mmCIF file of C-alpha atoms (C1' of nucleotides) in Angstrom:
data_model
loop_
_atom_site.group_PDB
_atom_site.id
_atom_site.type_symbol
_atom_site.label_atom_id
_atom_site.label_comp_id
_atom_site.label_asym_id
_atom_site.label_seq_id
_atom_site.Cartn_x
_atom_site.Cartn_y
_atom_site.Cartn_z
ATOM 1 C CA MET A 1066 61.755 82.872 102.643
ATOM 2 C CA PRO A 1067 63.615 80.292 104.900
ATOM 3 C CA PRO A 1068 61.899 77.201 106.078
ATOM 4 C CA THR A 1069 61.361 79.156 109.112
ATOM 5 C CA PRO A 1070 64.065 81.431 110.971
ATOM 6 C CA GLU A 1071 63.826 79.478 114.020
ATOM 7 C CA PRO A 1072 63.617 81.870 117.479
ATOM 8 C CA LYS A 1073 67.480 81.445 118.055
ATOM 9 C CA ALA A 1074 68.632 80.715 121.547
ATOM 10 C CA ALA A 1075 69.157 84.140 122.955
ATOM 11 C CA GLY A 1076 72.174 85.307 124.644
ATOM 12 C CA LEU A 1077 73.398 83.963 127.976
ATOM 13 C CA LEU A 1078 72.533 83.824 131.594
ATOM 14 C CA GLN A 1079 74.782 87.135 132.937
ATOM 15 C CA GLY A 1080 78.091 85.695 134.836
ATOM 16 C CA THR A 1081 77.649 82.298 133.735
ATOM 17 C CA LEU A 1082 79.983 82.716 131.254
ATOM 18 C CA ASP A 1083 83.260 82.612 133.239
ATOM 19 C CA MET A 1084 82.187 79.487 134.950
ATOM 20 C CA MET A 1085 81.463 77.214 132.047
ATOM 21 C CA ILE A 1086 84.814 78.915 130.599
ATOM 22 C CA LEU A 1087 86.608 77.422 133.976
ATOM 23 C CA GLN A 1088 84.811 74.610 134.091
ATOM 24 C CA VAL A 1089 85.865 73.655 130.128
ATOM 25 C CA LEU A 1090 89.072 74.693 130.862
ATOM 26 C CA ALA A 1091 89.543 72.142 133.671
ATOM 27 C CA LEU A 1092 89.207 69.067 131.471
ATOM 28 C CA GLU A 1093 91.657 70.631 129.421
ATOM 29 C CA PRO A 1094 93.613 73.121 128.185
ATOM 30 C CA GLN A 1095 91.687 75.034 125.088
ATOM 31 C CA HIS A 1096 92.507 78.038 123.346
ATOM 32 C CA GLY A 1097 89.686 80.350 122.771
ATOM 33 C CA TYR A 1098 87.909 79.646 119.620
ATOM 34 C CA ALA A 1099 88.017 76.140 120.721
ATOM 35 C CA ILE A 1100 86.848 76.608 124.197
ATOM 36 C CA ALA A 1101 83.625 78.654 122.242
ATOM 37 C CA SER A 1102 82.965 75.468 120.248
ATOM 38 C CA ARG A 1103 83.284 73.257 122.840
ATOM 39 C CA LEU A 1104 80.643 75.587 124.769
ATOM 40 C CA GLN A 1105 77.919 75.447 121.921
ATOM 41 C CA GLN A 1106 78.742 71.775 121.287
ATOM 42 C CA ILE A 1107 78.030 70.656 124.495
ATOM 43 C CA SER A 1108 75.297 72.677 125.321
ATOM 44 C CA GLN A 1109 74.023 71.222 122.015
ATOM 45 C CA ASP A 1110 73.898 74.405 120.210
ATOM 46 C CA VAL A 1111 72.220 76.293 122.778
ATOM 47 C CA LEU A 1112 74.640 77.938 124.167
ATOM 48 C CA GLN A 1113 76.225 80.222 121.752
ATOM 49 C CA VAL A 1114 79.003 82.538 122.844
ATOM 50 C CA GLN A 1115 80.089 85.392 120.768
ATOM 51 C CA GLN A 1116 83.584 86.613 120.123
ATOM 52 C CA GLY A 1117 82.773 89.523 122.092
ATOM 53 C CA SER A 1118 81.962 88.356 125.027
ATOM 54 C CA LEU A 1119 84.146 85.229 124.680
ATOM 55 C CA TYR A 1120 87.874 87.313 124.575
ATOM 56 C CA PRO A 1121 87.265 90.016 127.200
ATOM 57 C CA ALA A 1122 85.888 87.353 129.288
ATOM 58 C CA LEU A 1123 89.339 85.330 128.977
ATOM 59 C CA HIS A 1124 91.625 88.474 129.670
ATOM 60 C CA ARG A 1125 88.924 89.325 132.786
ATOM 61 C CA LEU A 1126 89.864 85.810 133.857
ATOM 62 C CA GLU A 1127 93.518 85.898 133.431
ATOM 63 C CA LYS A 1128 94.167 89.483 134.702
ATOM 64 C CA LYS A 1129 92.342 88.399 138.506
ATOM 65 C CA GLY A 1130 94.695 85.005 138.245
ATOM 66 C CA TRP A 1131 92.563 82.246 137.438
ATOM 67 C CA LEU A 1132 93.563 81.585 133.876
ATOM 68 C CA ALA A 1133 97.234 81.274 132.621
ATOM 69 C CA ALA A 1134 97.817 82.050 129.051
ATOM 70 C CA GLU A 1135 100.684 80.423 127.071
ATOM 71 C CA TRP A 1136 101.406 80.873 122.727
ATOM 72 C CA LYS A 1137 101.161 77.559 120.962
ATOM 73 C CA GLU A 1138 100.185 75.386 118.142
ATOM 74 C CA SER A 1139 96.481 74.751 117.357
ATOM 75 C CA GLU A 1140 95.344 70.844 116.272
ATOM 76 C CA GLN A 1141 94.324 72.832 112.897
ATOM 77 C CA GLY A 1142 98.532 73.426 112.977
ATOM 78 C CA ARG A 1143 97.987 77.644 113.443
ATOM 79 C CA MET A 1144 99.068 79.725 116.560
ATOM 80 C CA ALA A 1145 96.797 79.858 119.054
ATOM 81 C CA LYS A 1146 96.720 81.257 122.612
ATOM 82 C CA ILE A 1147 96.384 78.269 125.001
ATOM 83 C CA TYR A 1148 94.496 79.028 128.069
ATOM 84 C CA SER A 1149 94.797 76.696 131.731
ATOM 85 C CA LEU A 1150 93.484 76.674 134.476
ATOM 86 C CA THR A 1151 95.543 77.855 137.714
ATOM 87 C CA LYS A 1152 95.123 76.583 141.179
ATOM 88 C CA ALA A 1153 93.566 79.727 142.222
ATOM 89 C CA GLY A 1154 90.998 79.384 139.110
ATOM 90 C CA LYS A 1155 90.267 75.385 140.291
ATOM 91 C CA LYS A 1156 89.135 77.041 143.471
ATOM 92 C CA GLN A 1157 87.122 79.668 141.762
ATOM 93 C CA LEU A 1158 85.138 77.668 139.776
ATOM 94 C CA ALA A 1159 84.191 75.180 142.753
ATOM 95 C CA GLU A 1160 83.310 78.134 144.445
ATOM 96 C CA GLU A 1161 81.216 79.170 141.175
ATOM 97 C CA THR A 1162 80.008 75.936 140.965
ATOM 98 C CA GLU A 1163 78.328 75.852 144.470
ATOM 99 C CA ASN A 1164 76.654 79.660 143.863
ATOM 100 C CA TRP A 1165 75.042 78.126 140.399
ATOM 101 C CA ARG A 1166 73.859 75.487 142.334
ATOM 102 C CA ARG A 1167 72.271 77.483 145.169
ATOM 103 C CA MET A 1168 70.514 79.742 142.844
ATOM 104 C CA SER A 1169 69.609 77.533 140.227
ATOM 105 C CA ALA A 1170 67.756 75.790 142.927
ATOM 106 C CA ALA A 1171 66.260 78.889 144.439
ATOM 107 C CA ILE A 1172 65.372 79.830 141.200
ATOM 108 C CA GLY A 1173 64.125 76.412 140.795
ATOM 109 C CA LEU A 1174 61.805 76.559 144.151
ATOM 110 C CA VAL A 1175 60.310 80.121 142.739
ATOM 111 C CA MET A 1176 59.214 78.658 139.984
ATOM 112 C CA GLY A 1177 57.732 75.697 140.577
ATOM 113 C CA THR A 1178 60.608 72.971 139.582
ATOM 114 C CA ALA A 1179 61.753 71.808 142.445
ATOM 115 C CA ARG A 1180 63.380 68.563 141.909
ATOM 116 C CA MET B 1127 84.113 89.562 166.239
ATOM 117 C CA PRO B 1128 81.086 87.978 165.285
ATOM 118 C CA PRO B 1129 80.284 84.334 165.351
ATOM 119 C CA THR B 1130 81.159 84.103 161.540
ATOM 120 C CA PRO B 1131 79.828 86.576 158.973
ATOM 121 C CA GLU B 1132 78.357 83.999 156.842
ATOM 122 C CA PRO B 1133 79.173 84.567 153.162
ATOM 123 C CA LYS B 1134 75.695 86.407 152.510
ATOM 124 C CA ALA B 1135 73.708 85.088 149.532
ATOM 125 C CA ALA B 1136 75.185 87.199 146.343
ATOM 126 C CA GLY B 1137 72.528 88.988 144.182
ATOM 127 C CA LEU B 1138 70.319 87.987 141.269
ATOM 128 C CA LEU B 1139 71.187 86.055 138.568
ATOM 129 C CA GLN B 1140 71.234 88.961 136.310
ATOM 130 C CA GLY B 1141 67.436 88.356 134.169
ATOM 131 C CA THR B 1142 65.817 86.506 136.106
ATOM 132 C CA LEU B 1143 64.351 88.980 138.469
ATOM 133 C CA ASP B 1144 61.331 89.471 135.766
ATOM 134 C CA MET B 1145 60.713 86.017 135.219
ATOM 135 C CA MET B 1146 60.687 85.544 139.074
ATOM 136 C CA ILE B 1147 58.181 88.616 139.721
ATOM 137 C CA LEU B 1148 55.634 87.246 136.804
ATOM 138 C CA GLN B 1149 55.944 84.162 138.398
ATOM 139 C CA VAL B 1150 54.897 85.443 141.763
ATOM 140 C CA LEU B 1151 52.359 87.298 140.344
ATOM 141 C CA ALA B 1152 50.954 84.647 138.731
ATOM 142 C CA LEU B 1153 49.833 82.897 141.557
ATOM 143 C CA GLU B 1154 48.044 86.106 143.243
ATOM 144 C CA PRO B 1155 48.163 90.279 142.756
ATOM 145 C CA GLN B 1156 50.441 91.294 145.203
ATOM 146 C CA HIS B 1157 52.218 95.080 146.009
ATOM 147 C CA GLY B 1158 56.298 95.072 145.573
ATOM 148 C CA TYR B 1159 57.247 95.091 148.947
ATOM 149 C CA ALA B 1160 55.208 91.539 149.275
ATOM 150 C CA ILE B 1161 56.212 90.675 145.852
ATOM 151 C CA ALA B 1162 60.219 90.391 147.093
ATOM 152 C CA SER B 1163 59.277 89.319 150.680
ATOM 153 C CA ARG B 1164 57.355 86.252 149.098
ATOM 154 C CA LEU B 1165 61.024 85.495 146.839
ATOM 155 C CA GLN B 1166 63.211 85.790 149.660
ATOM 156 C CA GLN B 1167 60.510 83.426 152.283
ATOM 157 C CA ILE B 1168 60.132 80.736 149.393
ATOM 158 C CA SER B 1169 63.796 81.055 148.311
ATOM 159 C CA GLN B 1170 64.587 80.161 151.580
ATOM 160 C CA ASP B 1171 66.170 83.128 152.022
ATOM 161 C CA VAL B 1172 69.186 83.131 149.247
ATOM 162 C CA LEU B 1173 67.207 85.753 146.789
ATOM 163 C CA GLN B 1174 67.350 88.557 148.398
ATOM 164 C CA VAL B 1175 65.657 90.958 145.644
ATOM 165 C CA GLN B 1176 67.058 95.003 147.016
ATOM 166 C CA GLN B 1177 64.767 97.809 146.655
ATOM 167 C CA GLY B 1178 66.616 99.609 144.255
ATOM 168 C CA SER B 1179 66.099 96.064 141.417
ATOM 169 C CA LEU B 1180 62.002 95.235 142.459
ATOM 170 C CA TYR B 1181 60.674 99.049 141.574
ATOM 171 C CA PRO B 1182 62.828 99.480 138.393
ATOM 172 C CA ALA B 1183 62.105 96.615 137.064
ATOM 173 C CA LEU B 1184 57.716 96.656 137.833
ATOM 174 C CA HIS B 1185 58.258 100.074 136.148
ATOM 175 C CA ARG B 1186 59.567 98.134 133.202
ATOM 176 C CA LEU B 1187 57.578 95.113 133.129
ATOM 177 C CA GLU B 1188 54.055 98.087 133.097
ATOM 178 C CA LYS B 1189 55.624 99.408 130.784
ATOM 179 C CA LYS B 1190 56.064 96.933 128.574
ATOM 180 C CA GLY B 1191 52.280 95.887 129.171
ATOM 181 C CA TRP B 1192 52.999 92.184 130.677
ATOM 182 C CA LEU B 1193 51.674 93.889 134.626
ATOM 183 C CA ALA B 1194 48.783 96.058 135.583
ATOM 184 C CA ALA B 1195 49.116 98.193 138.587
ATOM 185 C CA GLU B 1196 45.997 99.469 141.011
ATOM 186 C CA TRP B 1197 46.459 101.464 144.169
ATOM 187 C CA LYS B 1198 44.145 99.454 146.630
ATOM 188 C CA GLU B 1199 44.616 99.360 150.887
ATOM 189 C CA SER B 1200 47.206 96.148 151.847
ATOM 190 C CA GLU B 1201 46.841 93.584 154.760
ATOM 191 C CA GLN B 1202 48.454 96.099 156.974
ATOM 192 C CA GLY B 1203 45.841 98.595 156.055
ATOM 193 C CA ARG B 1204 47.788 101.147 154.237
ATOM 194 C CA MET B 1205 47.602 102.523 150.718
ATOM 195 C CA ALA B 1206 49.941 99.705 148.411
ATOM 196 C CA LYS B 1207 50.012 99.268 144.393
ATOM 197 C CA ILE B 1208 49.030 95.869 143.772
ATOM 198 C CA TYR B 1209 50.159 94.743 140.497
ATOM 199 C CA SER B 1210 48.625 91.827 138.471
ATOM 200 C CA LEU B 1211 49.663 89.879 135.433
ATOM 201 C CA THR B 1212 47.764 90.894 131.696
ATOM 202 C CA LYS B 1213 47.349 88.545 129.573
ATOM 203 C CA ALA B 1214 50.195 89.477 127.427
ATOM 204 C CA GLY B 1215 52.034 88.723 130.919
ATOM 205 C CA LYS B 1216 51.045 85.409 131.180
ATOM 206 C CA LYS B 1217 52.347 84.327 127.395
ATOM 207 C CA GLN B 1218 55.378 85.905 128.672
ATOM 208 C CA LEU B 1219 55.915 84.110 131.973
ATOM 209 C CA ALA B 1220 55.476 80.837 129.657
ATOM 210 C CA GLU B 1221 57.876 82.524 127.156
ATOM 211 C CA GLU B 1222 60.846 82.980 129.676
ATOM 212 C CA THR B 1223 59.856 79.956 131.635
ATOM 213 C CA GLU B 1224 60.764 78.222 128.417
ATOM 214 C CA ASN B 1225 63.710 79.909 128.077
ATOM 215 C CA TRP B 1226 64.822 79.523 131.989
ATOM 216 C CA ARG B 1227 64.498 76.023 130.901
ATOM 217 C CA ARG B 1228 66.462 75.271 128.377
ATOM 218 C CA MET B 1229 69.018 77.782 129.285
ATOM 219 C CA SER B 1230 69.714 75.854 132.877
ATOM 220 C CA ALA B 1231 69.430 72.287 131.165
ATOM 221 C CA ALA B 1232 72.351 73.611 129.141
ATOM 222 C CA ILE B 1233 74.389 75.337 131.805
ATOM 223 C CA GLY B 1234 73.910 71.802 133.605
ATOM 224 C CA LEU B 1235 75.319 69.810 130.770
ATOM 225 C CA VAL B 1236 78.351 71.677 130.552
ATOM 226 C CA MET B 1237 79.045 71.422 134.462
ATOM 227 C CA GLY B 1238 77.864 68.189 134.804
ATOM 228 C CA THR B 1239 74.733 68.203 136.607
ATOM 229 C CA ALA B 1240 72.963 66.368 133.662
ATOM 230 C CA ARG B 1241 69.934 64.971 135.395
ATOM 231 C "C1'" DT C 518 55.501 111.028 174.223
ATOM 232 C "C1'" DC C 519 59.492 109.888 172.080
ATOM 233 C "C1'" DT C 520 61.707 106.518 169.286
ATOM 234 C "C1'" DA C 521 62.773 102.527 166.438
ATOM 235 C "C1'" DC C 522 61.768 99.395 163.763
ATOM 236 C "C1'" DA C 523 58.519 97.642 159.735
ATOM 237 C "C1'" DT C 524 55.998 99.229 156.339
ATOM 238 C "C1'" DA C 525 55.850 100.784 151.258
ATOM 239 C "C1'" DC C 526 57.186 103.586 147.427
ATOM 240 C "C1'" DA C 527 60.455 105.786 145.078
ATOM 241 C "C1'" DT C 528 65.235 107.633 142.134
ATOM 242 C "C1'" DC C 529 70.039 108.350 140.921
ATOM 243 C "C1'" DA C 530 75.130 107.015 140.240
ATOM 244 C "C1'" DT C 531 77.803 103.325 139.068
ATOM 245 C "C1'" DG C 532 79.636 98.985 138.015
ATOM 246 C "C1'" DC C 533 80.101 95.355 134.610
ATOM 247 C "C1'" DA C 534 78.799 91.656 131.389
ATOM 248 C "C1'" DT C 535 76.863 90.760 127.029
ATOM 249 C "C1'" DC C 536 76.311 92.282 122.319
ATOM 250 C "C1'" DT C 537 76.899 94.635 117.718
ATOM 251 C "C1'" DA C 538 79.574 95.743 114.946
ATOM 252 C "C1'" DG C 539 84.456 96.308 113.277
ATOM 253 C "C1'" DG C 540 88.731 95.458 112.293
ATOM 254 C "C1'" DT C 541 93.400 91.982 111.490
ATOM 255 C "C1'" DA C 542 95.770 87.552 109.558
ATOM 256 C "C1'" DT C 543 96.081 82.896 108.080
ATOM 257 C "C1'" DG C 544 95.314 78.592 105.268
ATOM 258 C "C1'" DC C 545 92.651 75.334 102.810
ATOM 259 C "C1'" DA C 546 89.350 74.064 99.176
ATOM 260 C "C1'" DG C 547 86.756 74.701 95.445
ATOM 261 C "C1'" DC D 1163 91.247 83.880 93.195
ATOM 262 C "C1'" DT D 1164 87.496 83.737 96.164
ATOM 263 C "C1'" DG D 1165 85.595 81.945 99.265
ATOM 264 C "C1'" DC D 1166 85.388 80.197 104.364
ATOM 265 C "C1'" DA D 1167 87.269 78.482 108.964
ATOM 266 C "C1'" DT D 1168 90.463 79.689 111.767
ATOM 267 C "C1'" DA D 1169 92.066 82.710 115.576
ATOM 268 C "C1'" DC D 1170 92.691 86.731 117.423
ATOM 269 C "C1'" DC D 1171 91.303 91.445 118.975
ATOM 270 C "C1'" DT D 1172 88.777 96.091 120.563
ATOM 271 C "C1'" DA D 1173 84.682 99.675 120.749
ATOM 272 C "C1'" DG D 1174 80.438 101.676 121.322
ATOM 273 C "C1'" DA D 1175 76.526 100.717 123.455
ATOM 274 C "C1'" DT D 1176 72.514 98.351 125.881
ATOM 275 C "C1'" DG D 1177 70.608 96.896 130.102
ATOM 276 C "C1'" DC D 1178 70.363 95.220 134.111
ATOM 277 C "C1'" DA D 1179 71.855 94.605 139.720
ATOM 278 C "C1'" DT D 1180 73.286 97.668 143.274
ATOM 279 C "C1'" DG D 1181 73.910 100.836 147.109
ATOM 280 C "C1'" DA D 1182 72.770 105.083 148.430
ATOM 281 C "C1'" DT D 1183 69.718 107.757 149.586
ATOM 282 C "C1'" DG D 1184 65.421 109.881 149.898
ATOM 283 C "C1'" DT D 1185 60.051 110.112 151.879
ATOM 284 C "C1'" DA D 1186 55.777 108.988 154.531
ATOM 285 C "C1'" DT D 1187 52.929 106.219 157.520
ATOM 286 C "C1'" DG D 1188 51.328 103.226 161.549
ATOM 287 C "C1'" DT D 1189 52.736 100.095 165.605
ATOM 288 C "C1'" DA D 1190 55.172 98.454 169.150
ATOM 289 C "C1'" DG D 1191 57.861 99.610 173.272
ATOM 290 C "C1'" DA D 1192 60.688 102.906 177.169
#
DNA sequence: TCTACATACATCATGCATCTAGGTATGCAG
DNA sequence: CTGCATACCTAGATGCATGATGTATGTAGA
C-alpha cells in the first residue's frame, strides 16, 4: 500500500472561495484554471479548489458584476477566459475581507486563539 | 429613521458552529440556550447563533456521539437539557480545531494577512 | 390581573455553496 | 498513439444556516 494516504485537506470554508477569487484577481487578471492553481500554490497545498466549485463561483461573481471576462490566449498558447476585477468587485473584496477579519477574530476569541 | 441601522454582523461561517459548540462545552457542560448566549458574549456580539441553527446542530452532534445530554435544572430554576462533551467529542474537538488553524492560516496567506 | 419579555425547547421550508462525477476539446511528450 | 496537463463546462446530491413558526414556563411591571 502507499506510504500513508495522508488525511487530505478537506474542503473549503463555506463563503471564503468568492473572497479568495476576488483577492487573486486583484493582483492580476487570470483565467479560471490558473486561479485554482494559484490558490493551491499560495496556500501551500492546503486549499484545493475543485473545478465543480470554481466555475460556478466564477459565473456567480460575473453575474453579480464583480468580475469581467474576456477570451484571450493563455501563457500556454491556448484560448482561455481571462477574468479581471471590476470596480464593484474591488469594493466587494474590501467588504468581504473586512467581514472575514471580524469573523475569524471572533472565532479566535471563542477558540482561545486570540492574538 | 433609527440612528443608523448598523450593518448587523451577518451569520456564521459555515461549518464552524459545531466546533464552537464543542469548544464551549469543553469548558463546562451547558444547555443549548446558554451555549448560544456564551458564544454571543465571548465573541463580543459578532456571532449571533440562531435557534434554528443551534438545536439541529446539537442533535447532529449528539447523534454522532460527540455530546451526551441529560435533563436537569438550569440556574434559573427551569428544566433544561444539559449537554456535555464525551470522550469522542473531545477528540473531535481537537481535530476540528487543528483543521480550523490550517484553514484560517491558509486563507491568511491568500489574503496577505500572514503573521 | 394582565401583559410583556426572557428563558428553553423544537421543527420545517428554503436558499445556497460545495462536492462528486461526469463531459468536451486541445497540445505536447514519450 | 497513448497519456497527461491544460482549459472549459454542467447536473445532481449533500449538508448547513436561516427565517418563520410553534410550545411552554417564570417573572417583572402596569
